[in-house]
C-alpha atoms as a PDB file:
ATOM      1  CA  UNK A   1       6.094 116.987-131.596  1.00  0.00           C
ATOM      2  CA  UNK A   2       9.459 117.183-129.430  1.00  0.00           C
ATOM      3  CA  UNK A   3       9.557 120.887-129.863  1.00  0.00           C
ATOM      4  CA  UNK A   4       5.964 121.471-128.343  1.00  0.00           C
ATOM      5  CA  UNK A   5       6.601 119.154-125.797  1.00  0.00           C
ATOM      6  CA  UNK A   6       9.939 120.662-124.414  1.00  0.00           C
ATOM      7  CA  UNK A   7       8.693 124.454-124.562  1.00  0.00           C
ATOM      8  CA  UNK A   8       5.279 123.542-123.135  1.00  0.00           C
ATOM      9  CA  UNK A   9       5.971 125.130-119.394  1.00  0.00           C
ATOM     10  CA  UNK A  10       7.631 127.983-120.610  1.00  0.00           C
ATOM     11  CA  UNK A  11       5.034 128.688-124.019  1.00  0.00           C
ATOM     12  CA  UNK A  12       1.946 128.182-121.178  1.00  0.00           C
ATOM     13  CA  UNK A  13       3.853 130.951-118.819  1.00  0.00           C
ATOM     14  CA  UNK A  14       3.743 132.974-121.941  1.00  0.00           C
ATOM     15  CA  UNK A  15      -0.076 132.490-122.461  1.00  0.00           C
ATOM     16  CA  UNK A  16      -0.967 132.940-119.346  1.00  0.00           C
ATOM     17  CA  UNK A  17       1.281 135.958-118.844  1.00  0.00           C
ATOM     18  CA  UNK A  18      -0.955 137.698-122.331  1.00  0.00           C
ATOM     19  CA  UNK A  19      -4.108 136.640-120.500  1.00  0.00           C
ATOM     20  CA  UNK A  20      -2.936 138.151-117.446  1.00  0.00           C
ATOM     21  CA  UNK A  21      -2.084 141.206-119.459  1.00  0.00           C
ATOM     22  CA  UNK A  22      -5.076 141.650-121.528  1.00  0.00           C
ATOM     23  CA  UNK A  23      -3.044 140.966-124.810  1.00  0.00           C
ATOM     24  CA  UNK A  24      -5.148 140.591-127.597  1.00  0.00           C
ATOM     25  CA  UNK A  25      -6.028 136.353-127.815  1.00  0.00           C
ATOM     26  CA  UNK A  26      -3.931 134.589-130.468  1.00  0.00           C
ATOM     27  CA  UNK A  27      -6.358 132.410-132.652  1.00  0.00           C
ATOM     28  CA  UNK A  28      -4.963 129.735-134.804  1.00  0.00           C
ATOM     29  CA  UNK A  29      -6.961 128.978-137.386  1.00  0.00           C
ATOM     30  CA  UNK A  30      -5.773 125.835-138.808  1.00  0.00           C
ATOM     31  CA  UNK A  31      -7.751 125.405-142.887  1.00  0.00           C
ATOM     32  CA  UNK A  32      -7.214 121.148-143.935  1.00  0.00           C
ATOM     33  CA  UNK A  33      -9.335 119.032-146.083  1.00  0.00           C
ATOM     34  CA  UNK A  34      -9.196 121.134-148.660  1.00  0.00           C
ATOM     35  CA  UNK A  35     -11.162 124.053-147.601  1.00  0.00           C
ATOM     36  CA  UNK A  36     -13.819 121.555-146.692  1.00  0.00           C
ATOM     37  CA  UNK A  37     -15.292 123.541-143.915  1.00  0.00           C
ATOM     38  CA  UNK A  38     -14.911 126.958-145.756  1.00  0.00           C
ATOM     39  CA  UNK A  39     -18.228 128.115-144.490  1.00  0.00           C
ATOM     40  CA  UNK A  40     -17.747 127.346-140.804  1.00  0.00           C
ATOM     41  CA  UNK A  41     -13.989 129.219-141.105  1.00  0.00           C
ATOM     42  CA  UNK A  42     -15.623 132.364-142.851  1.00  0.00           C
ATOM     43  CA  UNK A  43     -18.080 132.666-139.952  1.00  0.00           C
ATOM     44  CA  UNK A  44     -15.745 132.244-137.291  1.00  0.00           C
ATOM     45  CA  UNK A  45     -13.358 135.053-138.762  1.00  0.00           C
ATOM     46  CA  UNK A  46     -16.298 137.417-139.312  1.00  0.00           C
ATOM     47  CA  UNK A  47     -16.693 136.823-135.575  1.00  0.00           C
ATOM     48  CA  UNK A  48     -12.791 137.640-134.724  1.00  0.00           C
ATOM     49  CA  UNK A  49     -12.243 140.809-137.201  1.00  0.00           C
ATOM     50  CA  UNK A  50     -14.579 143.323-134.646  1.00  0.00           C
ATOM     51  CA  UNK A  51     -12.174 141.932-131.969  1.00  0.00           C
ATOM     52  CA  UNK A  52      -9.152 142.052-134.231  1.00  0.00           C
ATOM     53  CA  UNK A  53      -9.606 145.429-134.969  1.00  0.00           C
ATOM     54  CA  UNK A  54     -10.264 146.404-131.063  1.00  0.00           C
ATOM     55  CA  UNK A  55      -6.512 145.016-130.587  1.00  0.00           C
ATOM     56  CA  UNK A  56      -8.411 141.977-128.246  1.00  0.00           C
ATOM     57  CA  UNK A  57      -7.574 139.434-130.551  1.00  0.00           C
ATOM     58  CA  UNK A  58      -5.108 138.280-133.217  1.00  0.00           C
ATOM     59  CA  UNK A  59      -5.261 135.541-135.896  1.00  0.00           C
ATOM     60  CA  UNK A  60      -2.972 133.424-137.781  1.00  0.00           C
ATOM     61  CA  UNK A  61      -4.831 131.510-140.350  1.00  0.00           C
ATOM     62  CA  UNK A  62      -2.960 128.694-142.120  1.00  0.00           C
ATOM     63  CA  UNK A  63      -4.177 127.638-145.825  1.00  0.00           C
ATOM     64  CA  UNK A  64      -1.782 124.875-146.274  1.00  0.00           C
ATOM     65  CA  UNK A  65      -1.273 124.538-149.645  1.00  0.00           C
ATOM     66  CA  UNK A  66      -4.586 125.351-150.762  1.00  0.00           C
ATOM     67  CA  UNK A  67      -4.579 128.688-152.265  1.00  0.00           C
ATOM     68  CA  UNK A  68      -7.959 128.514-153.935  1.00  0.00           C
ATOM     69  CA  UNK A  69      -9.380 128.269-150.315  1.00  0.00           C
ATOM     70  CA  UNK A  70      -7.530 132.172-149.674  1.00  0.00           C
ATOM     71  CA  UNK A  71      -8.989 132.997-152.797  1.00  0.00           C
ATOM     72  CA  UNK A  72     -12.638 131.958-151.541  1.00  0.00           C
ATOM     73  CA  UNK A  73     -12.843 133.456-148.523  1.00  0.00           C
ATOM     74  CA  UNK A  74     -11.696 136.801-149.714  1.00  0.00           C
ATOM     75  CA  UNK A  75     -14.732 136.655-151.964  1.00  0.00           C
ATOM     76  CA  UNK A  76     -16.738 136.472-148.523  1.00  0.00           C
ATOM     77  CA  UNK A  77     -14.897 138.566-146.194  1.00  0.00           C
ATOM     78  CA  UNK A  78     -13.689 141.984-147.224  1.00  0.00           C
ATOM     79  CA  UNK A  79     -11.220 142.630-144.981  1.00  0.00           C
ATOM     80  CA  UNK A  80      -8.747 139.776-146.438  1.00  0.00           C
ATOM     81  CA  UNK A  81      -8.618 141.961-149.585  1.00  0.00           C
ATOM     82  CA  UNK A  82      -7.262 145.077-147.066  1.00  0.00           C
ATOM     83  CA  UNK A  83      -3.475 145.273-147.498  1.00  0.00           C
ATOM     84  CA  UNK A  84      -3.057 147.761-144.303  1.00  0.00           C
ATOM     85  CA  UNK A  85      -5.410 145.089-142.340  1.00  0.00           C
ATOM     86  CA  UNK A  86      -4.431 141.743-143.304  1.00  0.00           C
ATOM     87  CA  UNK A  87      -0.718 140.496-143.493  1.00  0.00           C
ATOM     88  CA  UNK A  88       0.231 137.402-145.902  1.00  0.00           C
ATOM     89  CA  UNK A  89       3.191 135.175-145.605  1.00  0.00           C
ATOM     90  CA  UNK A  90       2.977 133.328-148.641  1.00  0.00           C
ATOM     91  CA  UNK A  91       6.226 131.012-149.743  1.00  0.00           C
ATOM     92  CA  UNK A  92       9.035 132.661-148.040  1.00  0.00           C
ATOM     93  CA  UNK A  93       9.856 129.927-145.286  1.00  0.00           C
ATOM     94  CA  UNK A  94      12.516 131.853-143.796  1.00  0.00           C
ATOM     95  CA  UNK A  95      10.775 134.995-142.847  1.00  0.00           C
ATOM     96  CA  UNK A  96       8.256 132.790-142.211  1.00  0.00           C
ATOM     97  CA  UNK A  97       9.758 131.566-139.237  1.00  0.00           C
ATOM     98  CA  UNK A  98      11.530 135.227-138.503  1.00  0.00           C
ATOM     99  CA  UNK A  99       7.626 136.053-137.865  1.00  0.00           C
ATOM    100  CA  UNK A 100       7.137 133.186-135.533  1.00  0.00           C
ATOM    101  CA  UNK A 101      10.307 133.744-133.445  1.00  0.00           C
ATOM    102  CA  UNK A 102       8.954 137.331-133.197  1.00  0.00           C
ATOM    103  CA  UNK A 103       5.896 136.014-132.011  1.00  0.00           C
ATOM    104  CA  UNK A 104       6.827 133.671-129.595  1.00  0.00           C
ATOM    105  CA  UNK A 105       9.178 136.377-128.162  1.00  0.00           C
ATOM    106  CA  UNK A 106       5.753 137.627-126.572  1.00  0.00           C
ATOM    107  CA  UNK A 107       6.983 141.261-127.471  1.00  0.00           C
ATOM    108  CA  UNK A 108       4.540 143.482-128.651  1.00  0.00           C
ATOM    109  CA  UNK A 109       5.040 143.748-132.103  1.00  0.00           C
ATOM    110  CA  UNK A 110       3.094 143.325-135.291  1.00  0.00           C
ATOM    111  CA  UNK A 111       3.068 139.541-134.955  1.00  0.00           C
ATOM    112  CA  UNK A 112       1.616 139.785-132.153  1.00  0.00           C
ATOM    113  CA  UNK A 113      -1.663 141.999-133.668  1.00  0.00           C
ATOM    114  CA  UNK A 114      -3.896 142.133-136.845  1.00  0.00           C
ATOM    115  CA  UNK A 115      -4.399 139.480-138.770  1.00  0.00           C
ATOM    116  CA  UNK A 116      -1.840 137.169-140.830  1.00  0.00           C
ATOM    117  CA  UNK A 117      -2.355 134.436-143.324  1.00  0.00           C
ATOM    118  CA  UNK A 118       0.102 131.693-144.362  1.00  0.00           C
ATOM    119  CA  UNK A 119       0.252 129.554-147.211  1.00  0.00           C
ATOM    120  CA  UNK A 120       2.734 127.289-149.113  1.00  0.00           C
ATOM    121  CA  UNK A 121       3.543 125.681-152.471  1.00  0.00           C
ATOM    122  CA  UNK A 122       5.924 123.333-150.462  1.00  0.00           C
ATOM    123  CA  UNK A 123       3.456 120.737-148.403  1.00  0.00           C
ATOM    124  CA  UNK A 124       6.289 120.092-146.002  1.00  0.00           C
ATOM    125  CA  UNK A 125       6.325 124.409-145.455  1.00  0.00           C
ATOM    126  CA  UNK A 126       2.467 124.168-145.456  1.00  0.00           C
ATOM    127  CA  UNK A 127       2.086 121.688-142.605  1.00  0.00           C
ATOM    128  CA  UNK A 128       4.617 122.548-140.426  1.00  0.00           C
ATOM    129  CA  UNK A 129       4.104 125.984-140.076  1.00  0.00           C
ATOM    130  CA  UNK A 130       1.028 125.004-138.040  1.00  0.00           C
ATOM    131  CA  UNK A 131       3.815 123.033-135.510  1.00  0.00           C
ATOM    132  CA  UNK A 132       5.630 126.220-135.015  1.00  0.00           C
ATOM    133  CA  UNK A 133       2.718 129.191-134.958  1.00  0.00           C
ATOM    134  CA  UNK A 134       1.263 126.749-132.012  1.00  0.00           C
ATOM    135  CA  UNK A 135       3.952 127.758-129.489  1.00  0.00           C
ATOM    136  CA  UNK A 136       3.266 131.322-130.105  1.00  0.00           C
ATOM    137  CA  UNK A 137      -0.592 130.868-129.933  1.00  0.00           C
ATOM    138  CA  UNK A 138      -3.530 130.748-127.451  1.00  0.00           C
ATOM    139  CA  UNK A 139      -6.213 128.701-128.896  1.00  0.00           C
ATOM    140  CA  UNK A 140      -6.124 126.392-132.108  1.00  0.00           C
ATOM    141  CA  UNK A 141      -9.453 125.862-134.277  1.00  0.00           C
ATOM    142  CA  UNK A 142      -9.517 123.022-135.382  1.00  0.00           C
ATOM    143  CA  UNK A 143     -11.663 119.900-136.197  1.00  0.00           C
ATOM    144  CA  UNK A 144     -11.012 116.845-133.902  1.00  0.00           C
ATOM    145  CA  UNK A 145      -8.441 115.584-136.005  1.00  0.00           C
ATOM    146  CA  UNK A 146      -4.900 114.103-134.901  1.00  0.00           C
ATOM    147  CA  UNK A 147      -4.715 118.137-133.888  1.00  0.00           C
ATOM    148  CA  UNK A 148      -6.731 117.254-130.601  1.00  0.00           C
ATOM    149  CA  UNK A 149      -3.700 115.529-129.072  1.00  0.00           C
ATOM    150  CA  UNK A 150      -1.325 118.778-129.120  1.00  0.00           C
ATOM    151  CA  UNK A 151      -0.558 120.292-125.994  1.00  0.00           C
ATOM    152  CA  UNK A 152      -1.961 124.143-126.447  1.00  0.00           C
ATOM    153  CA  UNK A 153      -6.230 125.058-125.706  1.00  0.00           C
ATOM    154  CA  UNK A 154      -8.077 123.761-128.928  1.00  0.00           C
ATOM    155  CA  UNK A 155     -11.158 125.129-129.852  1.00  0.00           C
ATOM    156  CA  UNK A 156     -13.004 122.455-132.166  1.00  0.00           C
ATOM    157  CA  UNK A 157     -15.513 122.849-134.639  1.00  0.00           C
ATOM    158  CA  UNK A 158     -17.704 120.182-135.722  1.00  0.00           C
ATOM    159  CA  UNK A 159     -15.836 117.119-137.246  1.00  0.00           C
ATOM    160  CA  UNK A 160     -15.473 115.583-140.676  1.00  0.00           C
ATOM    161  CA  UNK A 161     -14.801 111.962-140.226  1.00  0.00           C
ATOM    162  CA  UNK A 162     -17.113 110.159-137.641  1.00  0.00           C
ATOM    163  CA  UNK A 163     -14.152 108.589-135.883  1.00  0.00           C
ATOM    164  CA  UNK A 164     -12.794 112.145-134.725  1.00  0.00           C
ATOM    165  CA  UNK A 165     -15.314 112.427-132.278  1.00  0.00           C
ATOM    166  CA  UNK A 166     -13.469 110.939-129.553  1.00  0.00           C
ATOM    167  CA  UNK A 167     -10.546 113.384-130.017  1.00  0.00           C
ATOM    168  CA  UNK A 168     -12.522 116.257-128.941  1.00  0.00           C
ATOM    169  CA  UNK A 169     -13.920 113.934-126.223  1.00  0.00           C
ATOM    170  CA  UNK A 170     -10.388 112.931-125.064  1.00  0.00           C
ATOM    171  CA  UNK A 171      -9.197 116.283-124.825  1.00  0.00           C
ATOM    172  CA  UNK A 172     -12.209 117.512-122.649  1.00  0.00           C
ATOM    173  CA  UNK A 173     -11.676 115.150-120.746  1.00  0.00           C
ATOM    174  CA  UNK A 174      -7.977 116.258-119.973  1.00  0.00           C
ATOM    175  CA  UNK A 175      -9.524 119.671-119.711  1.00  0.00           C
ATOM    176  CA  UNK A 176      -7.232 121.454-122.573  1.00  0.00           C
ATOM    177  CA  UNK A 177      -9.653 121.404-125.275  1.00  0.00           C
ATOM    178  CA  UNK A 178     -12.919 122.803-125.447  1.00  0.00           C
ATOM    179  CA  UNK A 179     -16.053 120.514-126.584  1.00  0.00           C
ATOM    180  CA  UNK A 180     -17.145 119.552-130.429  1.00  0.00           C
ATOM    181  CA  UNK A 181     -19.132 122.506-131.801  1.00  0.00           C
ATOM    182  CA  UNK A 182     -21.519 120.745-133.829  1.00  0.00           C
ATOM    183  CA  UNK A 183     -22.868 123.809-135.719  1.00  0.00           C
ATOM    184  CA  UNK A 184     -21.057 127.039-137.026  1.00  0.00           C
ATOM    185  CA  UNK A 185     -22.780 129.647-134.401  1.00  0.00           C
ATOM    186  CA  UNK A 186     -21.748 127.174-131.529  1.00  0.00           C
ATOM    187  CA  UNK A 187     -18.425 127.733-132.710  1.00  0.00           C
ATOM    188  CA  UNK A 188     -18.968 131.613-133.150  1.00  0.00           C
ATOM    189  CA  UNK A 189     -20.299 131.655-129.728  1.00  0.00           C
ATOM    190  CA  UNK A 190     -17.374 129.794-128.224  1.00  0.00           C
ATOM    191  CA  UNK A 191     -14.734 132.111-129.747  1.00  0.00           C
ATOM    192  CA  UNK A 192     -16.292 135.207-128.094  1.00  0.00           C
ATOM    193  CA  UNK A 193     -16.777 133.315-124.812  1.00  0.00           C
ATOM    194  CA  UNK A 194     -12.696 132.650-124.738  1.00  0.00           C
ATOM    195  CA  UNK A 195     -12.150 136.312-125.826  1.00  0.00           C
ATOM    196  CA  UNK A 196     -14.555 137.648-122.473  1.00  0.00           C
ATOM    197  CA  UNK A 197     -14.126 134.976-119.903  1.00  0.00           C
ATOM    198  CA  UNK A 198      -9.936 134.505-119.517  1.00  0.00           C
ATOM    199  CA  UNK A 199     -10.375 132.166-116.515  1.00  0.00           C
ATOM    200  CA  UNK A 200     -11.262 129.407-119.609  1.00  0.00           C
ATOM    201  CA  UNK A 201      -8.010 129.423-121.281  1.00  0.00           C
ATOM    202  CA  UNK A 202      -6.594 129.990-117.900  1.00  0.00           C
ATOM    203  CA  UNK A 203      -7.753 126.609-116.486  1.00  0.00           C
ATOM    204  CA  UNK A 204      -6.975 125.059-120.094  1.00  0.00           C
ATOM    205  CA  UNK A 205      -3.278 126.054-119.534  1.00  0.00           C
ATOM    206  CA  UNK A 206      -3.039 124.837-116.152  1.00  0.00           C
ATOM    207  CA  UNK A 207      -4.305 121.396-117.256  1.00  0.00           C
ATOM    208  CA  UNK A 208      -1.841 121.479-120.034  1.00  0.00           C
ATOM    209  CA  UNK A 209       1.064 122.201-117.578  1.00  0.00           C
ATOM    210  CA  UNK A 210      -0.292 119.489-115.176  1.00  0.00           C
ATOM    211  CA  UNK A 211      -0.699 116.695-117.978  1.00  0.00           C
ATOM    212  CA  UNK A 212       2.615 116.975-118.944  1.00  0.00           C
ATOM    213  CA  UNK A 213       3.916 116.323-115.285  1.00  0.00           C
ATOM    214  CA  UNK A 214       1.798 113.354-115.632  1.00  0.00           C
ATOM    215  CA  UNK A 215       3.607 112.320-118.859  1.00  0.00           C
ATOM    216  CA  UNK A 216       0.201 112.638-121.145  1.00  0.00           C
ATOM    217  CA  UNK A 217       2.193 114.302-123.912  1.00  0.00           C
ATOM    218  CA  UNK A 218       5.174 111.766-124.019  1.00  0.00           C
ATOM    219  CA  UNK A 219       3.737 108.684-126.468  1.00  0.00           C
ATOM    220  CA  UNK A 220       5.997 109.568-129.111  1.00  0.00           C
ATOM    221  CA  UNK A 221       8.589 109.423-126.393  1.00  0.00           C
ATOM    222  CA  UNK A 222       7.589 106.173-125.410  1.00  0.00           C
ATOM    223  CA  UNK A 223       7.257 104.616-129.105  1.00  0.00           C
ATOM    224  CA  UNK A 224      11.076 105.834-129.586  1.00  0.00           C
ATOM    225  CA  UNK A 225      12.146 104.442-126.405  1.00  0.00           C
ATOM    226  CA  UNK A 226      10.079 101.051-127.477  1.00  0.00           C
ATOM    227  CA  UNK A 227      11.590 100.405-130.607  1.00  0.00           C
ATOM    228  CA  UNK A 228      14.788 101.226-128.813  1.00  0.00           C
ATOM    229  CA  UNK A 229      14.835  98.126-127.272  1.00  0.00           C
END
């Protein structure tokens, strides 16, 4: 997206200034399919709340437009049903994106701590708040979906669709994605390995910053300029 793409220097200065700085580690946690994965997602926040609550990480977990998915894991996980601990943004696109300018900002401020959940009635306000919290975040969770091709440090859990195996293997190979964890305590272990070894997320950055220079990130770009002729 052209708004990734043109803040990409200056939004990787930003996470590498927060790693430098021993901000807590914003985790986007991005929820698709339906909720599909529900059991992977619960474990992997059950992971991040001890760090949440130690101010070394912070999470913005997307639901889309699937509500009932909220609903489930607040069955699992306590916390989500703790007003003074976790933050929802539900419907209100325009404070929606107040938070994320506030976050992006890099001030430190409550978007930039706890734990904050988004979700939508609107599908177009349910997608593309993922678009904008990724400038303002340090790693995305995803599955190796059409995600794996966005210019920010991807974490990826274990994929739904046999074919999106070779997004998590493209974007290891640029070095700004992490590999496929193929089971729900790889995954658990690979969050608390970005939270205690910065240089990671350091070197994902830098290969972010580098691939653009190289013009990685520019097919839209190119498909525009294509047509154009």
């Amino acid at each position: 997206d052209h708004e990734l793409v043109e803040n990409l220097d200056e939004d990787c200065q930003k996470r590498l200034e927060r790693l430098d700085q021993n901000k807590p580690l914003r985790f986007l946690l991005t929820i698709g399919g339906a909720g599909s994965q529900v059991d992977t997602f619960a474990k992997i926040i059950k992971t991040l709340i001890p760090f949440i609550k130690d101010n070394k990480a912070c999470l913005y977990m997307n639901c889309g437009d699937y509500l009932n998915v909220y609903e489930e894991l607040k069955k699992r996980i306590p916390e989500l049903n703790q007003d003074s601990f976790c933050q929802i943004h539900f419907d209100d696109w325009n404070k929606e994106a107040e938070f994320v300018e506030q976050a992006i900002s890099n001030q430190d401020n409550s978007a930039s701590k706890g734990l904050h959940v988004f979700y939508n009635k609107d599908i177009f306000a349910a997608v593309y708040i993922t678009n904008l919290l990724m400038r303002a975040s340090d790693v995305l969770v995803t599955k190796p979906s059409e995600l794996s091709f966005y210019p920010l440090p991807k974490l990826f859990i274990k994929r739904v669709g046999g074919h999106e195996k070779w997004g998590a293997i493209h974007s290891a190979e640029l070095g700004d994605g992490s590999q496929e964890c193929e089971s729900s305590d790889f995954a658990c272990s690979m969050t608390e390995l970005l939270i205690n070894n910065k240089e990671i997320l350091h070197a994902m950055n830098e290969n972010i910053i580098r691939n653009k220079k190289d013009g990685i990130y520019d097919g839209a770009y190119k498909v525009i300029k294509a047509f154009n002729k």
